[in-house]
Coordinates of C-alpha atoms in Angstrom, one line a residue:
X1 CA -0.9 34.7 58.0
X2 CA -2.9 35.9 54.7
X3 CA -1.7 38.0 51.9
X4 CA -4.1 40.4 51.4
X5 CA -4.5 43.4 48.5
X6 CA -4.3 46.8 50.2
X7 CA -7.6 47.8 48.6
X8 CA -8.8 45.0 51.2
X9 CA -7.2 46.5 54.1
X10 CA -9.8 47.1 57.0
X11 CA -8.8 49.3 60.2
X12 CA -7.9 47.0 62.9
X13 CA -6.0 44.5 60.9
X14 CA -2.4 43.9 61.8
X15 CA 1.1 43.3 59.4
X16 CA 2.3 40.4 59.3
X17 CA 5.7 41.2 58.1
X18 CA 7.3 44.0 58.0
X19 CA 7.3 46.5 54.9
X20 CA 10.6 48.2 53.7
X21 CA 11.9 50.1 50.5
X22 CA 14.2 49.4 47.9
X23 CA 17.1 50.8 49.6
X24 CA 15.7 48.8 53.4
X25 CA 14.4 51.3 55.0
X26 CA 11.8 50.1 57.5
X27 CA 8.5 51.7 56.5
X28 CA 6.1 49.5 58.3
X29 CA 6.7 46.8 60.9
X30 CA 5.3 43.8 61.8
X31 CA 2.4 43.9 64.4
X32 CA 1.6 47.4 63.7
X33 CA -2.2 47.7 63.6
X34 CA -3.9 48.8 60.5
X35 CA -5.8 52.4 59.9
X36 CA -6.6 54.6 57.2
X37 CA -3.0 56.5 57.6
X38 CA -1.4 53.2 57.1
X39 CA -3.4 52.2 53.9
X40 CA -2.3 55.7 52.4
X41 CA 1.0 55.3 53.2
X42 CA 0.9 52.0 51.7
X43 CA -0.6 53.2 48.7
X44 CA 2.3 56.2 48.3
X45 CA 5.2 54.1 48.0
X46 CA 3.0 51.9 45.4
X47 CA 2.9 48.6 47.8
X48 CA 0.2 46.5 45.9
X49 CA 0.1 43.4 48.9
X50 CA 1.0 43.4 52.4
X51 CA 0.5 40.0 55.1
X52 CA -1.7 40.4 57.9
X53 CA -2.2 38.3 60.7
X54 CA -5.2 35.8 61.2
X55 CA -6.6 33.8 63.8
X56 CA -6.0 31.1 62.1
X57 CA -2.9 31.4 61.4
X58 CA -1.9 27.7 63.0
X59 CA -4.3 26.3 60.7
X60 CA -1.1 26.4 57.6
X61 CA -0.2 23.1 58.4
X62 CA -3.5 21.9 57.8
X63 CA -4.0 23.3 55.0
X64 CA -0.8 21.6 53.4
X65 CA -1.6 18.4 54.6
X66 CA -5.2 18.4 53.0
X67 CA -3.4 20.1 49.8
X68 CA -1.1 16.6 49.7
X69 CA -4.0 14.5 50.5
X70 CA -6.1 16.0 47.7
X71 CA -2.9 16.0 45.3
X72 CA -1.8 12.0 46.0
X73 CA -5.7 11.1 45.3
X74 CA -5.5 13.1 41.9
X75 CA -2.4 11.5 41.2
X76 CA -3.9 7.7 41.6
X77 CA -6.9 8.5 40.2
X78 CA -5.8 10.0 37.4
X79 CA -3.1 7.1 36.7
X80 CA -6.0 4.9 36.0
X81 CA -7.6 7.4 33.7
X82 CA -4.7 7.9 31.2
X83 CA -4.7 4.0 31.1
X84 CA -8.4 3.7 30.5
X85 CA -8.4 6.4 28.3
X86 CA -5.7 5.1 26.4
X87 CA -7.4 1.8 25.7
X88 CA -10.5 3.4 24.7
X89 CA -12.9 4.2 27.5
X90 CA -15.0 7.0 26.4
X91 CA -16.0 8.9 30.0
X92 CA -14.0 10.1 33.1
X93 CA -15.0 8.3 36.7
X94 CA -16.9 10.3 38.8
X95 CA -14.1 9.7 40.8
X96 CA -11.6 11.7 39.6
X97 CA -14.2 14.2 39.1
X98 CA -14.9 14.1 42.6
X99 CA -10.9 14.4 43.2
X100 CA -10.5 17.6 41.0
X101 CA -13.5 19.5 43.0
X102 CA -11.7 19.1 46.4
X103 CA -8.7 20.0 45.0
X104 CA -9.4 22.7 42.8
X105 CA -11.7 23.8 46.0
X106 CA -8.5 24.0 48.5
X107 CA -6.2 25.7 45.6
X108 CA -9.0 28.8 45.4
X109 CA -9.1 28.8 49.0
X110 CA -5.7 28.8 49.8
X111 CA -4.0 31.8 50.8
X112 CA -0.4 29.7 51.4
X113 CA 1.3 29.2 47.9
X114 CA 4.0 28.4 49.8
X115 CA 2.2 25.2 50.9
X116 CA 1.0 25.3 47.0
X117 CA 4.6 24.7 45.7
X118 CA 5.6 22.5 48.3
X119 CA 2.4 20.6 47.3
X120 CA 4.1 19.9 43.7
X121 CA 8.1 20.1 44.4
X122 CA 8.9 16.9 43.1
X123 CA 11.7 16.3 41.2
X124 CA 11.7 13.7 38.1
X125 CA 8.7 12.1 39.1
X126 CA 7.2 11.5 35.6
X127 CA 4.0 11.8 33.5
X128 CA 1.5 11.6 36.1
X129 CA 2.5 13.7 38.9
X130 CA 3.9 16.1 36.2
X131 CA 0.1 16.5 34.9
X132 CA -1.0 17.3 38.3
X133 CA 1.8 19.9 39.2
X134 CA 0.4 21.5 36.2
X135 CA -3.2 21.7 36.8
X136 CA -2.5 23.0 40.6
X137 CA -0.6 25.9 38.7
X138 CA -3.0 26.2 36.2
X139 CA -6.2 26.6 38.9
X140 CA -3.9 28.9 40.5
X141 CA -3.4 31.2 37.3
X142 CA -6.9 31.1 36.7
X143 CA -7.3 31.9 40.6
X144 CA -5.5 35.3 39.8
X145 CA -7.5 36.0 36.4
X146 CA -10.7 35.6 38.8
X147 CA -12.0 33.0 36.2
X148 CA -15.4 31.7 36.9
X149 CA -15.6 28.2 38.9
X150 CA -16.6 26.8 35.6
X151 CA -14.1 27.9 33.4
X152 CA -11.4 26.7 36.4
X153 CA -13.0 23.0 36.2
X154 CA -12.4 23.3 32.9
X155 CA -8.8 24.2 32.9
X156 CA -8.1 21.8 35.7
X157 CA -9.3 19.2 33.2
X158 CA -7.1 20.7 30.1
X159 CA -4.2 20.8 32.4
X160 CA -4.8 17.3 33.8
X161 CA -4.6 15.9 30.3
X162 CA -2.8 18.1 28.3
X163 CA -0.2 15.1 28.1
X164 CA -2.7 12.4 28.0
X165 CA -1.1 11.8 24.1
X166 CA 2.3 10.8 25.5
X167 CA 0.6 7.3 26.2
X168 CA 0.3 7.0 22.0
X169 CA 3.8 6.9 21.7
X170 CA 5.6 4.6 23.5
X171 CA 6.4 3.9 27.1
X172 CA 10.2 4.1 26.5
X173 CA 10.0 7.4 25.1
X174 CA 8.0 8.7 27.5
X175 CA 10.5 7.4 29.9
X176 CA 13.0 9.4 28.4
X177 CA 11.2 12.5 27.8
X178 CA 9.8 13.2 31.5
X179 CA 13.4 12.2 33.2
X180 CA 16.4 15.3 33.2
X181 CA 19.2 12.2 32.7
X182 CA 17.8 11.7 29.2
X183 CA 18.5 13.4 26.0
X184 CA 16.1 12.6 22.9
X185 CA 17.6 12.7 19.7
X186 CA 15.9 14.4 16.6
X187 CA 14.1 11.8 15.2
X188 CA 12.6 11.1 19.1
X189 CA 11.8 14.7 19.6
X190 CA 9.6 14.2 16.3
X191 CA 7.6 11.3 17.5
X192 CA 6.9 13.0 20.8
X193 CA 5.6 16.4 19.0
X194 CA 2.5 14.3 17.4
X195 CA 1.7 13.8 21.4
X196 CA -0.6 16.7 21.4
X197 CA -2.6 15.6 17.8
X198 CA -3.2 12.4 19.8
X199 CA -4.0 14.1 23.0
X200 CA -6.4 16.1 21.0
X201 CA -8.0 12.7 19.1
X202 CA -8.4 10.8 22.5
X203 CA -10.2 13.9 24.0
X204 CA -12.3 15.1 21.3
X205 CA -14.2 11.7 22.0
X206 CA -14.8 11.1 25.5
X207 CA -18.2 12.0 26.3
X208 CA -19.4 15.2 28.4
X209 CA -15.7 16.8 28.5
X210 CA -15.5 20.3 27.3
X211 CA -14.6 21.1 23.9
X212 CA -12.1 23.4 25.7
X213 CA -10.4 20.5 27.2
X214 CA -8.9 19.0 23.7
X215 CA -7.9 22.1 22.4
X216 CA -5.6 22.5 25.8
X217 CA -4.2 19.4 24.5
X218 CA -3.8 20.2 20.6
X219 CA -2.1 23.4 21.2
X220 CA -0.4 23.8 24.9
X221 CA 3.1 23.8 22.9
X222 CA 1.9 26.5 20.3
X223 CA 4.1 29.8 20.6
X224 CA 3.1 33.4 20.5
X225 CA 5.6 34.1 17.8
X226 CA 4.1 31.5 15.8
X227 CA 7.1 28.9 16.7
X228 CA 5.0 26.0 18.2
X229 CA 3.8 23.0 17.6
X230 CA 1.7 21.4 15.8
X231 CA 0.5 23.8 13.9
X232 CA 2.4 26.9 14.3
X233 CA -0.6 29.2 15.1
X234 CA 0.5 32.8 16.2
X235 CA -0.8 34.8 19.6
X236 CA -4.6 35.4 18.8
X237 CA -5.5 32.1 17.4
X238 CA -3.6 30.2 20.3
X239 CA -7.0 29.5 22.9
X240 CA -7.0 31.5 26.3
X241 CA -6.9 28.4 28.3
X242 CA -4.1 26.4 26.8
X243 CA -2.0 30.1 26.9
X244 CA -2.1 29.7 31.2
X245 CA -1.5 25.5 30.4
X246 CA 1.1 27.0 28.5
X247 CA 3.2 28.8 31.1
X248 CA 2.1 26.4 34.1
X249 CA 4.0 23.4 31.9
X250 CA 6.7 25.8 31.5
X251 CA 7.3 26.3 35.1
X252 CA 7.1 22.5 35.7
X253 CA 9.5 21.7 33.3
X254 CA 11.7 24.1 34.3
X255 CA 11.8 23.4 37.9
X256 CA 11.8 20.1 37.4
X257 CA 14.9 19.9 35.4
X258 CA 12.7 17.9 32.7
X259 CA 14.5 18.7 29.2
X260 CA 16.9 20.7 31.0
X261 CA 19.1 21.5 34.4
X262 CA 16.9 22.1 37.0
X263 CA 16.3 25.7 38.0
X264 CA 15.2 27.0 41.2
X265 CA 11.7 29.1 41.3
X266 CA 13.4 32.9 40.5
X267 CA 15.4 31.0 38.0
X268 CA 12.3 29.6 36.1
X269 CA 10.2 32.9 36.7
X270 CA 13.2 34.6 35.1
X271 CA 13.3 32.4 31.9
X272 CA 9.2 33.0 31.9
X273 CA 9.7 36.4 32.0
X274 CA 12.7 36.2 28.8
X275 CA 10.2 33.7 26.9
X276 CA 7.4 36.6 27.1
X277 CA 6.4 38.2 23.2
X278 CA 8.3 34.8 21.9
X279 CA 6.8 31.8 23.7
X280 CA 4.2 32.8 26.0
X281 CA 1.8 35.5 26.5
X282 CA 3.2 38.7 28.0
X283 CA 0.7 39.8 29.8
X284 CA 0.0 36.0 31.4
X285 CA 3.4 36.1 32.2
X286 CA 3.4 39.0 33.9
X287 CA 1.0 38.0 35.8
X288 CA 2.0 34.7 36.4
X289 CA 5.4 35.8 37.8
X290 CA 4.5 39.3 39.7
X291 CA 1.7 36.9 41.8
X292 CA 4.5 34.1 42.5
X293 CA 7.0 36.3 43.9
X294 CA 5.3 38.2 46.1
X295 CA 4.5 35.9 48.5
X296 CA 8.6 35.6 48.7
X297 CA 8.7 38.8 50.8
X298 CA 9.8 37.7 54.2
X299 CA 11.4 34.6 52.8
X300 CA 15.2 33.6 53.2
X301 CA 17.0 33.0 50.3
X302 CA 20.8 31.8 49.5
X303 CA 23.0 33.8 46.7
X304 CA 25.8 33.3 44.7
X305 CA 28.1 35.1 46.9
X306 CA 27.7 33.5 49.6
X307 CA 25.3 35.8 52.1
X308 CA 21.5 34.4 52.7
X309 CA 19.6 37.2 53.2
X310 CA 15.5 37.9 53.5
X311 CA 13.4 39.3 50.4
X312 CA 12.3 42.5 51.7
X313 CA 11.4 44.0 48.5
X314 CA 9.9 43.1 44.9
X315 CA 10.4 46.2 41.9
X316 CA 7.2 46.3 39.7
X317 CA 9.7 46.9 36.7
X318 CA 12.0 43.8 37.6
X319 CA 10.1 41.5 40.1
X320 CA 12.6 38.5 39.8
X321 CA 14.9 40.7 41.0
X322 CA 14.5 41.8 44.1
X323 CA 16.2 43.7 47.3
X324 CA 17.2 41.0 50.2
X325 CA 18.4 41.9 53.5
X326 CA 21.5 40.1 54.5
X327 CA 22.8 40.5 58.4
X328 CA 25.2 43.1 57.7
X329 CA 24.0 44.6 54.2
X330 CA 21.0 46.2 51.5
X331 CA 21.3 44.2 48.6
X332 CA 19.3 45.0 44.9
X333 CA 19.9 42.4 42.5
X334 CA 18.0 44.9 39.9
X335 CA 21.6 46.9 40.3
X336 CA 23.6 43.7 41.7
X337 CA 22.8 41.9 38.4
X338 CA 26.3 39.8 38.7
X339 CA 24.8 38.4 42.2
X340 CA 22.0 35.8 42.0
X341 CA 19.3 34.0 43.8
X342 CA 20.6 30.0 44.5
X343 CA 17.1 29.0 46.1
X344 CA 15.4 29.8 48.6
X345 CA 16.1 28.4 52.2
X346 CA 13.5 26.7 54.2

């Protein structure tokens, strides 16, 4: 199945799952056939996506398992960059270059970010895999901006190295930093906040790599508010790019547990969603979050009471909290706010 915007809708289409309201009332169900009533009923009760069925539909798995392929290539390949990099080689292999097309090239072809996240749900794996799980949610960010393929490359890159300073200051550190086990103490938190000066330095001279790539680097922990680090630059002088490797690290971190407890997805959209006009930019988190969670309609999920129910139903105003079905009961968690989402069940 695709998701599909209903301004893409063509007659002859059919729903791939079904459609209900807030309070579960079936409005459309899956299999019906699309025509021009359809898309106007769509368009009344303010429905911005829907899933249709494709013909290639069986083709999901496939898609995944070239995403994983593509992903563990990044991942070696860009093991043995860092560690050039570190000791002074001034150019990226053609390699890795040729690894960040094809994957970049599946991301913005994708229509599963299901398979996306599954791609990148790994738990405490470190520095590495942690710099590709960003740049996959980067490219996808940019995806949903409809950023040139240009400009992508170049996030892909910014994202791919934003952390590329960590290997400045000291393998035990790092250790500690990219593992949810370890705390560091004030004086370590300090030494690993020059990471991004030295990510900045070891970019700014490698030859042929964007400007733009750097300055990912140098200020992916700057906040809107002006809180950041290094230099404590406010909203307009933080660069576009390193605001989506901004939330994209975020995410990570949070889902990871890296710093912090683990959180599952509507956890960490939540938190993105509280860290908006403070941390990160609103309307990039907005975004961010509204195109992540819709592609949980028609998902299972487990909640704190006990029920596992279906997401049948995201609110424009509160999209982390939507309305699941359970088997015998409607559920809002924009009303139930005492009831959450645990995670959601494969």
């Amino acid at each position: 199945m695709r998701r599909i915007a209903i301004a893409n809708l063509k007659d002859g289409m059919r729903i791939a799952k079904e459609i209900a309201s807030p309070t579960g009332i079936l409005l459309i169900a899956a299999g019906t056939e699309i025509s021009q009533f359809t898309i106007n009923r769509l368009k009344s009760v303010e429905v911005d996506y829907v899933y249709i069925h494709e013909e290639t539909d069986a083709t999901d798995t496939i898609n995944y398992n070239k995403l994983k392929i593509r992903y563990g290539n990044l991942v070696q390949k860009l093991k043995y960059s860092f560690r050039t990099l570190r000791f002074g080689r001034k150019y990226i292999a053609d390699e890795l270059d040729t690894n960040i097309d094809q994957l970049i090239a599946e991301l913005v072809k994708s229509n599963n970010l299901i398979a996306c996240l599954k791609v990148i749900d790994k738990k405490d794996e470190g520095l590495f895999f942690h710099s590709a799980n960003v740049a996959v949610i980067s490219v996808l960010i940019a995806k949903w901006l409809n950023l040139s393929d240009e400009e992508i490359k170049r996030i892909a890159y910014g994202a791919l190295f934003h952390d590329i300073g960590m290997t400045k200051v000291g393998d035990y550190l790092v250790e500690k930093a990219y593992h949810s086990n370890y705390r560091l103490d004030s004086d370590e938190e300090w030494q690993i906040k020059k990471h991004c000066v030295y990510g900045y330095q070891l970019l700014s001279e490698v030859y042929g790599l964007s400007k733009d790539v750097a300055i990912i680097a140098l200020q992916h922990h700057e906040a809107i508010d002006g809180s950041g680090y290094p230099m404590k630059i406010k909203s307009s002088n933080i660069h576009p790019f390193a605001r989506i490797v901004a939330i994209a690290d975020l995410y990570d971190n949070l889902i990871s547990g890296r710093g912090t407890k683990a959180h599952n997805y509507f956890e960490a959209l939540e938190h993105i969603l509280d860290a908006r006009f403070q941390k990160v930019d609103p309307a990039l988190s907005l975004l961010f979050v509204k195109n992540m969670v819709s592609f949980y309609i028609g998902n299972r999920v487990s909640l704190s009471n006990g029920k596992v129910g279906e997401v049948i139903y995201i609110h424009n105003n509160h999209p982390t909290r939507p309305v699941v079905r359970t088997k015998d009961s409607f559920i809002d968690l924009s009303e139930s706010r005492n009831i959450q989402i645990l995670d959601v069940v494969v």
